[in-house]
PDB file of C-alpha atoms and ligand atoms in Angstrom:
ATOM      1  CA  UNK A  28      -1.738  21.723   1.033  1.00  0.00           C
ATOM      2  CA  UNK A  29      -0.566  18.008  -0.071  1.00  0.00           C
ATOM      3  CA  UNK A  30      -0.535  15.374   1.787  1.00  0.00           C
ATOM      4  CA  UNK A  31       1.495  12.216   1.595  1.00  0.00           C
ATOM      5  CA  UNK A  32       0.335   8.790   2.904  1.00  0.00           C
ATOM      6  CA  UNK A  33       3.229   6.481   3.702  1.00  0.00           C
ATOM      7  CA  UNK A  34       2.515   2.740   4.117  1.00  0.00           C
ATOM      8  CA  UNK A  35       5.209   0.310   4.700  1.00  0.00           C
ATOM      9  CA  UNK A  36       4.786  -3.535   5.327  1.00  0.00           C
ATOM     10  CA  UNK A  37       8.259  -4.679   5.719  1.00  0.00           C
ATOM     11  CA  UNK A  38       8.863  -6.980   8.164  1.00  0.00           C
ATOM     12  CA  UNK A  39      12.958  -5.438   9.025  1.00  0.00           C
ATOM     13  CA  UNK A  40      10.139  -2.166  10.044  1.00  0.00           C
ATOM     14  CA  UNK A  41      12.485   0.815   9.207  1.00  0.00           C
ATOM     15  CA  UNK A  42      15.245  -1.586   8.491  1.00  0.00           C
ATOM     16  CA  UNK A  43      13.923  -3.172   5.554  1.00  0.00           C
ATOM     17  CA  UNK A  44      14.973  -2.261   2.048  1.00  0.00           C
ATOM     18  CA  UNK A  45      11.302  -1.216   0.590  1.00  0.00           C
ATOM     19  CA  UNK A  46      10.875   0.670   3.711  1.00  0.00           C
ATOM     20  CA  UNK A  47      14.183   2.875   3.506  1.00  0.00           C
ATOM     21  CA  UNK A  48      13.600   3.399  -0.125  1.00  0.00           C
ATOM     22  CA  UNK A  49       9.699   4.537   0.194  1.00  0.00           C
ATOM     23  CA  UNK A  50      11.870   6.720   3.098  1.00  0.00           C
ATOM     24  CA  UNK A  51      14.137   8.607   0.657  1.00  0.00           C
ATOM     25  CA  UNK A  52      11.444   9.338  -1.763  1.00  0.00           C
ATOM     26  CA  UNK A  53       9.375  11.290   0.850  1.00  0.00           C
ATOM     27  CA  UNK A  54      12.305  12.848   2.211  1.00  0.00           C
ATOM     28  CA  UNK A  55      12.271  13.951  -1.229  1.00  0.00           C
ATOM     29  CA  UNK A  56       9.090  14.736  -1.720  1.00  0.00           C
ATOM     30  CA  UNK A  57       9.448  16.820   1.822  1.00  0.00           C
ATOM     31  CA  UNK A  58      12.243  18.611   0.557  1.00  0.00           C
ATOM     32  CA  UNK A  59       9.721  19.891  -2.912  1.00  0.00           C
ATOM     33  CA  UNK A  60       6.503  20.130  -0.412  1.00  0.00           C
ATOM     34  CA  UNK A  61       7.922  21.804   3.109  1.00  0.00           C
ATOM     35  CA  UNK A  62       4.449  22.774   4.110  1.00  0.00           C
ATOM     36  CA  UNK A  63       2.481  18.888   2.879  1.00  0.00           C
ATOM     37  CA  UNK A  64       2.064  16.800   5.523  1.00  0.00           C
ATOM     38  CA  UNK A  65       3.364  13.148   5.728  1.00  0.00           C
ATOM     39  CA  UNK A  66       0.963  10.313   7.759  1.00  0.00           C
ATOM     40  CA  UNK A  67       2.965   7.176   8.352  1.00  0.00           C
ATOM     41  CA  UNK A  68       1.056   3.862   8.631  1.00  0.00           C
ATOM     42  CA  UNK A  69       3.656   0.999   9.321  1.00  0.00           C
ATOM     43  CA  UNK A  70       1.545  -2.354   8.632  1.00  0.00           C
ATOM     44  CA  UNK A  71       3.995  -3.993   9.829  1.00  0.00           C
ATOM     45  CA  UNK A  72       4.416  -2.675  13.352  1.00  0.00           C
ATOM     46  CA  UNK A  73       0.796  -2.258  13.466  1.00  0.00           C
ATOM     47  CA  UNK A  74      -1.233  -4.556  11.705  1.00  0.00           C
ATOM     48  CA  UNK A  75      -4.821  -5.158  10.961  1.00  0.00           C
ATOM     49  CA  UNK A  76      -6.193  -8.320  11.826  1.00  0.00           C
ATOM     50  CA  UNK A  77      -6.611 -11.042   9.486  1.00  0.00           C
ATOM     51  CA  UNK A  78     -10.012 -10.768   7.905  1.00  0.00           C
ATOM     52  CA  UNK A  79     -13.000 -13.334   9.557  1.00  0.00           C
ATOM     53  CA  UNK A  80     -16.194 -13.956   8.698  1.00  0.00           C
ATOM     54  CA  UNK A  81     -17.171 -11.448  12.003  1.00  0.00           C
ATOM     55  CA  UNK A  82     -14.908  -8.420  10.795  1.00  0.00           C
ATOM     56  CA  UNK A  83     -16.522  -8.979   7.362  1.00  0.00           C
ATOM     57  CA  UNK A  84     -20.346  -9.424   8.446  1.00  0.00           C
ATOM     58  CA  UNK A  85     -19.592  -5.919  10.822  1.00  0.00           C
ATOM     59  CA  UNK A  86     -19.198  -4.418   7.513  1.00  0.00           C
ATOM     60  CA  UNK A  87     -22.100  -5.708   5.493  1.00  0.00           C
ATOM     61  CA  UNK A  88     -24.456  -5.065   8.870  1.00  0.00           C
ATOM     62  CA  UNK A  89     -26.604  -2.240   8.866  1.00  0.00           C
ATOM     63  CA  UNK A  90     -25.556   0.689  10.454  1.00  0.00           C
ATOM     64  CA  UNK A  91     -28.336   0.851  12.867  1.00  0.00           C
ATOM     65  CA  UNK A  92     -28.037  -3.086  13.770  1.00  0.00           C
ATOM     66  CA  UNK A  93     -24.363  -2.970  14.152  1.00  0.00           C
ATOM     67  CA  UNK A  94     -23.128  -4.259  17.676  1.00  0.00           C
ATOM     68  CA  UNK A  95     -20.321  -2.443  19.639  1.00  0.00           C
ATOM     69  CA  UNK A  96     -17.992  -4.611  18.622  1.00  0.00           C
ATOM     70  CA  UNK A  97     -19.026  -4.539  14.975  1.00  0.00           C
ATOM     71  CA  UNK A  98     -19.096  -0.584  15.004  1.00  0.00           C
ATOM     72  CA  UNK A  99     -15.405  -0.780  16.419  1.00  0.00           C
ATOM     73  CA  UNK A 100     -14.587  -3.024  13.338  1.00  0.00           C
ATOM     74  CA  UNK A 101     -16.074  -0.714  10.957  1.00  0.00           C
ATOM     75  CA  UNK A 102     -14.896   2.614  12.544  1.00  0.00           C
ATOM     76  CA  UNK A 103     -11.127   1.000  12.270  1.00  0.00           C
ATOM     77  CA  UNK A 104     -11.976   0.478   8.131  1.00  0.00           C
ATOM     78  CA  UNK A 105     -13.416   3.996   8.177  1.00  0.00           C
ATOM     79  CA  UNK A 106     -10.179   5.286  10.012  1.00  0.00           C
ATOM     80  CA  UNK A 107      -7.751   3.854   7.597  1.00  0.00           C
ATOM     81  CA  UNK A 108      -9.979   4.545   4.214  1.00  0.00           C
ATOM     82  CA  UNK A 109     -10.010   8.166   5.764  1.00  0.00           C
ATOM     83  CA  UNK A 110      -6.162   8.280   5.937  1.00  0.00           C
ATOM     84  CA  UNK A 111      -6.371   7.114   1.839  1.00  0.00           C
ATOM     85  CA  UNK A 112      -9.107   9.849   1.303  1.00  0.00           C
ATOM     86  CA  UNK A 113      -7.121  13.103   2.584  1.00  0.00           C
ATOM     87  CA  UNK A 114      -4.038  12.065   0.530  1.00  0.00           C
ATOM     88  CA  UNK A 115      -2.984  12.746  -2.390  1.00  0.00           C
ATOM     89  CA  UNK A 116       0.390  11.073  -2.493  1.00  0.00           C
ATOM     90  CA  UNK A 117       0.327   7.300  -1.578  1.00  0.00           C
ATOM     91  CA  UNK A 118       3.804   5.846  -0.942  1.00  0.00           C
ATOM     92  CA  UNK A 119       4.002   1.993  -0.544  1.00  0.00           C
ATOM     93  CA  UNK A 120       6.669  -0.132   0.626  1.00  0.00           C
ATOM     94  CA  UNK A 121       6.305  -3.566  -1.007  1.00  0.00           C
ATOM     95  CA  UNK A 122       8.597  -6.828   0.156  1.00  0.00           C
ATOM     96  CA  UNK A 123       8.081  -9.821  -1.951  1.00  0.00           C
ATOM     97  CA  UNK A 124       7.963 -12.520   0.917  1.00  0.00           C
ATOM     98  CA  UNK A 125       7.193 -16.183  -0.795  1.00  0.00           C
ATOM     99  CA  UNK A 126       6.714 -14.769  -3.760  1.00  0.00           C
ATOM    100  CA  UNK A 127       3.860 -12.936  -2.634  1.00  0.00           C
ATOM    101  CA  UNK A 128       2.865  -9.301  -1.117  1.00  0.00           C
ATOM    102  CA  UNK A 129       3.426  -9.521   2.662  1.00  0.00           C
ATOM    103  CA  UNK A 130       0.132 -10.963   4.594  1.00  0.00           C
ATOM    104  CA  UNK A 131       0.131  -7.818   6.590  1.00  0.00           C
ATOM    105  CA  UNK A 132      -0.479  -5.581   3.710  1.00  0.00           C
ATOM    106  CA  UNK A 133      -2.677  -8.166   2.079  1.00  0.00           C
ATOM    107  CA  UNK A 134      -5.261  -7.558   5.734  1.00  0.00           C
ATOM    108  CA  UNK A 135      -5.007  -4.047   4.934  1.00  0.00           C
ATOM    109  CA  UNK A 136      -6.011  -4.391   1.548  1.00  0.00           C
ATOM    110  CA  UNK A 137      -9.011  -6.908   3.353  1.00  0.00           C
ATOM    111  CA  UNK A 138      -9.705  -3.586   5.176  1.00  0.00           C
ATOM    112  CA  UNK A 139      -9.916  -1.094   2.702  1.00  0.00           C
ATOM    113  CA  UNK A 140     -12.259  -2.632  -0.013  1.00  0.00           C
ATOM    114  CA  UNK A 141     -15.457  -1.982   0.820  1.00  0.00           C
ATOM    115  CA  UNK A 142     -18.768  -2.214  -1.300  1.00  0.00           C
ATOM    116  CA  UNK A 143     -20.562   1.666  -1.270  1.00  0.00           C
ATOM    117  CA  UNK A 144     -17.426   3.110   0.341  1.00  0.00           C
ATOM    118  CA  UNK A 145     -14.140   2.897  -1.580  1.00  0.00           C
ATOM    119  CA  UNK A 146     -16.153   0.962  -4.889  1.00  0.00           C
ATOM    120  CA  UNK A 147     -19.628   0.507  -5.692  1.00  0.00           C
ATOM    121  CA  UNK A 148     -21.294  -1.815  -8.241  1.00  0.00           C
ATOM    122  CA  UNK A 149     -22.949  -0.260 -11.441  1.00  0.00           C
ATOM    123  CA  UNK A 150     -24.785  -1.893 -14.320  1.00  0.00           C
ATOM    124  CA  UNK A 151     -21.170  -0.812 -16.275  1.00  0.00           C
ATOM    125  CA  UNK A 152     -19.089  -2.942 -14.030  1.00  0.00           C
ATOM    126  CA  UNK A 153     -17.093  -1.888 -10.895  1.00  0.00           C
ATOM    127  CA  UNK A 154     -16.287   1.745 -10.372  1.00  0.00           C
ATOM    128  CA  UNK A 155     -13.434   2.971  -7.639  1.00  0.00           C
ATOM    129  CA  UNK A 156     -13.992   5.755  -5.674  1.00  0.00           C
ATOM    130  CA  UNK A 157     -10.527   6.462  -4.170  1.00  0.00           C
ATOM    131  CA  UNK A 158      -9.683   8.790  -7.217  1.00  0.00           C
ATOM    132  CA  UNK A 159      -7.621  11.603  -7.979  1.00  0.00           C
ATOM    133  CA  UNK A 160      -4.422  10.515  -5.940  1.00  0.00           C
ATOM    134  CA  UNK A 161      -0.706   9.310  -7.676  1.00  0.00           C
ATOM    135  CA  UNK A 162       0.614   5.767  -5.856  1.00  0.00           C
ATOM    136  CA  UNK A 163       4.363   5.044  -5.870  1.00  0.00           C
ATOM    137  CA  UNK A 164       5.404   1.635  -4.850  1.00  0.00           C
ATOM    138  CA  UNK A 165       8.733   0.605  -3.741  1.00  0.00           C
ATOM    139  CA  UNK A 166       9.472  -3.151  -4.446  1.00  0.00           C
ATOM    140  CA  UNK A 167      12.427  -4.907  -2.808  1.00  0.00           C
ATOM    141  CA  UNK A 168      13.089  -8.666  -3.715  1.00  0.00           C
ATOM    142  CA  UNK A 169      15.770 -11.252  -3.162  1.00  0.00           C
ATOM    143  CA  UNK A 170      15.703 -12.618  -6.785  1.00  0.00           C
ATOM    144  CA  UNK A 171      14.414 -10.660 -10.197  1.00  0.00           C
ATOM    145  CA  UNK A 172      11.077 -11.280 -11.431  1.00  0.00           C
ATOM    146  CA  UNK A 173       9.931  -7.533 -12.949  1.00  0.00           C
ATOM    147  CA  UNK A 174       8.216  -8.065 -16.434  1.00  0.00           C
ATOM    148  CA  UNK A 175       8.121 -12.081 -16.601  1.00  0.00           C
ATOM    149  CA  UNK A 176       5.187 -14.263 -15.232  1.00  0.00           C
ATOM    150  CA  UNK A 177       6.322 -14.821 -11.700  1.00  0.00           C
ATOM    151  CA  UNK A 178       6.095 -11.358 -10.713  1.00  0.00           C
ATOM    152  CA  UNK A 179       2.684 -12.004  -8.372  1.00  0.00           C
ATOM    153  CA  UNK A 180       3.167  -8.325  -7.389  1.00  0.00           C
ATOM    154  CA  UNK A 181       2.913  -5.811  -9.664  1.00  0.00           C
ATOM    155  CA  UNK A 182      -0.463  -7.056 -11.551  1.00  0.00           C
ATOM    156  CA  UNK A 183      -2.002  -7.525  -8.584  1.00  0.00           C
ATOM    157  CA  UNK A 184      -1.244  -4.521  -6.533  1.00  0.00           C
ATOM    158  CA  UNK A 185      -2.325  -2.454  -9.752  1.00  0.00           C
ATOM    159  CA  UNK A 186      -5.466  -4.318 -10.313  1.00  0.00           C
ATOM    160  CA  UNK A 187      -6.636  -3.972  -6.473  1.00  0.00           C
ATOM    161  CA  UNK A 188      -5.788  -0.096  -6.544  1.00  0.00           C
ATOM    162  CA  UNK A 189      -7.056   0.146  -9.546  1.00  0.00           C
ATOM    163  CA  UNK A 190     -10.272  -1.650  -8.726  1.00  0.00           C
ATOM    164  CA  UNK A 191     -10.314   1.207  -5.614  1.00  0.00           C
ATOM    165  CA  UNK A 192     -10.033   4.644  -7.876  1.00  0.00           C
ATOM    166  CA  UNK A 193      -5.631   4.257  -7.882  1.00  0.00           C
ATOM    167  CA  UNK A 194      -5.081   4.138 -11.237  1.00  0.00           C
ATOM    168  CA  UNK A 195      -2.216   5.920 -11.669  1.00  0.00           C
ATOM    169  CA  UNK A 196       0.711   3.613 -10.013  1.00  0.00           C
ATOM    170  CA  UNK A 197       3.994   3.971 -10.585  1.00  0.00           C
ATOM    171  CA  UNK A 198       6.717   1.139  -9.405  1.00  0.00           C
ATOM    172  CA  UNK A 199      10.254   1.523  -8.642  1.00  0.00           C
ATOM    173  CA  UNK A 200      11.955  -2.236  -8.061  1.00  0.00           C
ATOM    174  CA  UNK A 201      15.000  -3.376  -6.332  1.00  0.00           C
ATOM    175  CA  UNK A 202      15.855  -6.747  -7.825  1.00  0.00           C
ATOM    176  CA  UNK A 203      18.380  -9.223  -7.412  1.00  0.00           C
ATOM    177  CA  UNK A 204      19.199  -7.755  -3.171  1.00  0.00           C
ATOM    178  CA  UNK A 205      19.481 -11.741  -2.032  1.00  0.00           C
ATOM    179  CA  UNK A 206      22.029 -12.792  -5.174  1.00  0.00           C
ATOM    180  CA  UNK A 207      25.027 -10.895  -3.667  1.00  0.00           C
ATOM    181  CA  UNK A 208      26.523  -7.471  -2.219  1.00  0.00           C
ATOM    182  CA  UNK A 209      26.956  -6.030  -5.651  1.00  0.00           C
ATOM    183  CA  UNK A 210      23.982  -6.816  -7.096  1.00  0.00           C
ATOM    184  CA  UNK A 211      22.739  -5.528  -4.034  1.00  0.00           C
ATOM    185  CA  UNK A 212      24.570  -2.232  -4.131  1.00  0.00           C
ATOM    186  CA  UNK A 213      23.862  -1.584  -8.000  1.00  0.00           C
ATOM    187  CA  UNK A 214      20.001  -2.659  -7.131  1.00  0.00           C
ATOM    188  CA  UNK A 215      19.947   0.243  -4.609  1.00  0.00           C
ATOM    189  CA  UNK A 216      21.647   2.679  -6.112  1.00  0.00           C
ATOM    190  CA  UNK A 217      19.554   2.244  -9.521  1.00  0.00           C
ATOM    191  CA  UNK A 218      16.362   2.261  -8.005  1.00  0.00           C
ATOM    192  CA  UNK A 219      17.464   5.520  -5.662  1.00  0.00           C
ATOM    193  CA  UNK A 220      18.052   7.565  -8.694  1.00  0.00           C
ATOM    194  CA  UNK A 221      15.002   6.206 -10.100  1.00  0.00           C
ATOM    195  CA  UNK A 222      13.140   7.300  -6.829  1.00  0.00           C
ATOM    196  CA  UNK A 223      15.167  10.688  -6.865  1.00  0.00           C
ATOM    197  CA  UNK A 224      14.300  11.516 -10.145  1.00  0.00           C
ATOM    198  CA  UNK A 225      10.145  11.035  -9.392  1.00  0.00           C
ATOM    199  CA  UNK A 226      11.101  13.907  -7.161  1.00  0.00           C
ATOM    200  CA  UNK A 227      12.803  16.250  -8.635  1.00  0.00           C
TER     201      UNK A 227
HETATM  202  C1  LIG B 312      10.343 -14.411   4.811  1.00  0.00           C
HETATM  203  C2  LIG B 312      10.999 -13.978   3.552  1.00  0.00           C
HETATM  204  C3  LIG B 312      10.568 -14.497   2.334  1.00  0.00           C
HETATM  205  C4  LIG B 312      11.164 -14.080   1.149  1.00  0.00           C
HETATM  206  N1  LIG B 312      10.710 -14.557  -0.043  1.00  0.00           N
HETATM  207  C5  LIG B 312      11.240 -14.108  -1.194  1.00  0.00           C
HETATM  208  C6  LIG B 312      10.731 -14.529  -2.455  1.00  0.00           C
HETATM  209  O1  LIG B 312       9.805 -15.311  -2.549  1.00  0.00           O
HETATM  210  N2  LIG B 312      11.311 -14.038  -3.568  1.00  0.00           N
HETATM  211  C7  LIG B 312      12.334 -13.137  -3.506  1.00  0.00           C
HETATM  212  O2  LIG B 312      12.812 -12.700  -4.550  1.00  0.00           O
HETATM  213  N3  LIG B 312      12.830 -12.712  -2.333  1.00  0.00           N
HETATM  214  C8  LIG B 312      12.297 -13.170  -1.185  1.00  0.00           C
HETATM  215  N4  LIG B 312      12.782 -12.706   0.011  1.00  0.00           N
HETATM  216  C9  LIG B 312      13.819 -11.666   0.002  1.00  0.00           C
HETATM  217  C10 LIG B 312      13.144 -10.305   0.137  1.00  0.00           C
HETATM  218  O3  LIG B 312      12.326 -10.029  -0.967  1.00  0.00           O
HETATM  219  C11 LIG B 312      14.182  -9.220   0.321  1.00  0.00           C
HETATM  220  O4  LIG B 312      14.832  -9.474   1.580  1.00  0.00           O
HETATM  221  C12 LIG B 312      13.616  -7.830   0.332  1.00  0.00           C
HETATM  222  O5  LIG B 312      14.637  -6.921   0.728  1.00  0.00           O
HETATM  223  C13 LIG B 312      12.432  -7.738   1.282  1.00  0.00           C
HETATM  224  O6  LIG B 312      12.016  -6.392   1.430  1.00  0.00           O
HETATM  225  P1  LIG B 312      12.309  -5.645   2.813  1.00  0.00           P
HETATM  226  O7  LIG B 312      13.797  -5.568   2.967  1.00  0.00           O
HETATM  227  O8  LIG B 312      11.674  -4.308   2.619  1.00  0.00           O
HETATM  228  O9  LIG B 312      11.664  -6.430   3.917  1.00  0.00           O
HETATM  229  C14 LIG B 312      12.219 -13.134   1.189  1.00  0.00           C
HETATM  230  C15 LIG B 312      12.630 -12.617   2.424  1.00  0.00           C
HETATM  231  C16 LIG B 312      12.050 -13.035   3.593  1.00  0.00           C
HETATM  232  C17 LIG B 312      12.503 -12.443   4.903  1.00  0.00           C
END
């Protein structure tokens, strides 16, 4: 049976555009899968920590030399590259705040890339190991920046799940929601069909 991993990093929690759009897509996707099962991770309500030079160093310790606190580091990681493992369906929600991915998702990232785990080195280059699974992305954003060089979002996000095994991404925007109520409307509405269609 599928199963769908929701992540949403908006700041507005349920409230925020991204997160009621990445919403009605797996209401959607419910609707086609009635037996998959849907985890929710809200970054936002509950974030990771920032990464330090201690949460780093408990992953690059050796198992066996690990302290407590370094193991409880490292099981956290485990817990939320486990929740990426089992599905096969990723849904993010992605804000642009500052023209940038929101710093909660960015610790998340921090906490999911991890040498021998979700990529390992080879003489061939980098090689992810998060494979097989479909991404869709929800992007909400005050002004319109989709296909010219100030959209700091969508190459990046790509590369990074890329550089994890995610390599087939699909993005569904919501431009111009800051310029005014209709362009906010017609925004909404465009990318719900979009979202509705990836469902049907
Ligand atoms: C703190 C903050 C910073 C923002 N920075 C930008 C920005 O740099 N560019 C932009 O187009 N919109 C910006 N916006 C507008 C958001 O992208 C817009 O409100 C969008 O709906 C955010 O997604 P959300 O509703 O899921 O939180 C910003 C909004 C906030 C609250």
């Amino acid at each position: 049976m599928s199963t769908l991993l929701q992540l949403t990093s908006s700041l507005f929690l349920n409230g925020g555009q991204s997160s009621q759009l990445s919403e009605a897509f797996v209401e959607g996707w419910q609707r086609k899968h009635p037996g998959g099962t849907i985890v929710k991770r809200d970054l936002a309500a509950d974030p990771a920590p920032h990464l330090d030079a201690e949460r780093f160093g408990s992953f690059l310790a050796r198992p066996e030399e690990r302290t407590p606190a370094q193991h409880e580091v490292v099981a956290f990681s485990d817990r939320l590259i486990e929740e990426l493992r089992t599905a096969e369906v990723i849904v993010l929600g992605l804000p642009m705040y500052n023209f940038g991915i929101p710093s909660v998702l960015k610790a998340y990232f921090d906490h999911i890339a991890r040498a021998g785990v979700t990529f390992r080195y080879t003489e061939n280059g980098p090689v992810g190991l998060l494979t097989g699974k479909k991404v869709y992305v929800f992007a909400a954003r005050g002004g319109h920046y989709a296909g010219t060089p100030l959209d700091s979002q969508t190459g990046y996000v790509r590369d990074f799940l890329g550089f994890l095994g995610m390599t087939e991404v699909e993005f569904v925007y919501a431009e111009g929601l800051a310029i005014g109520e209709a362009s906010k409307q017609a925004a909404l509405s465009r990318a719900r069909e979009q979202l509705a269609a990836l469902t049907d």
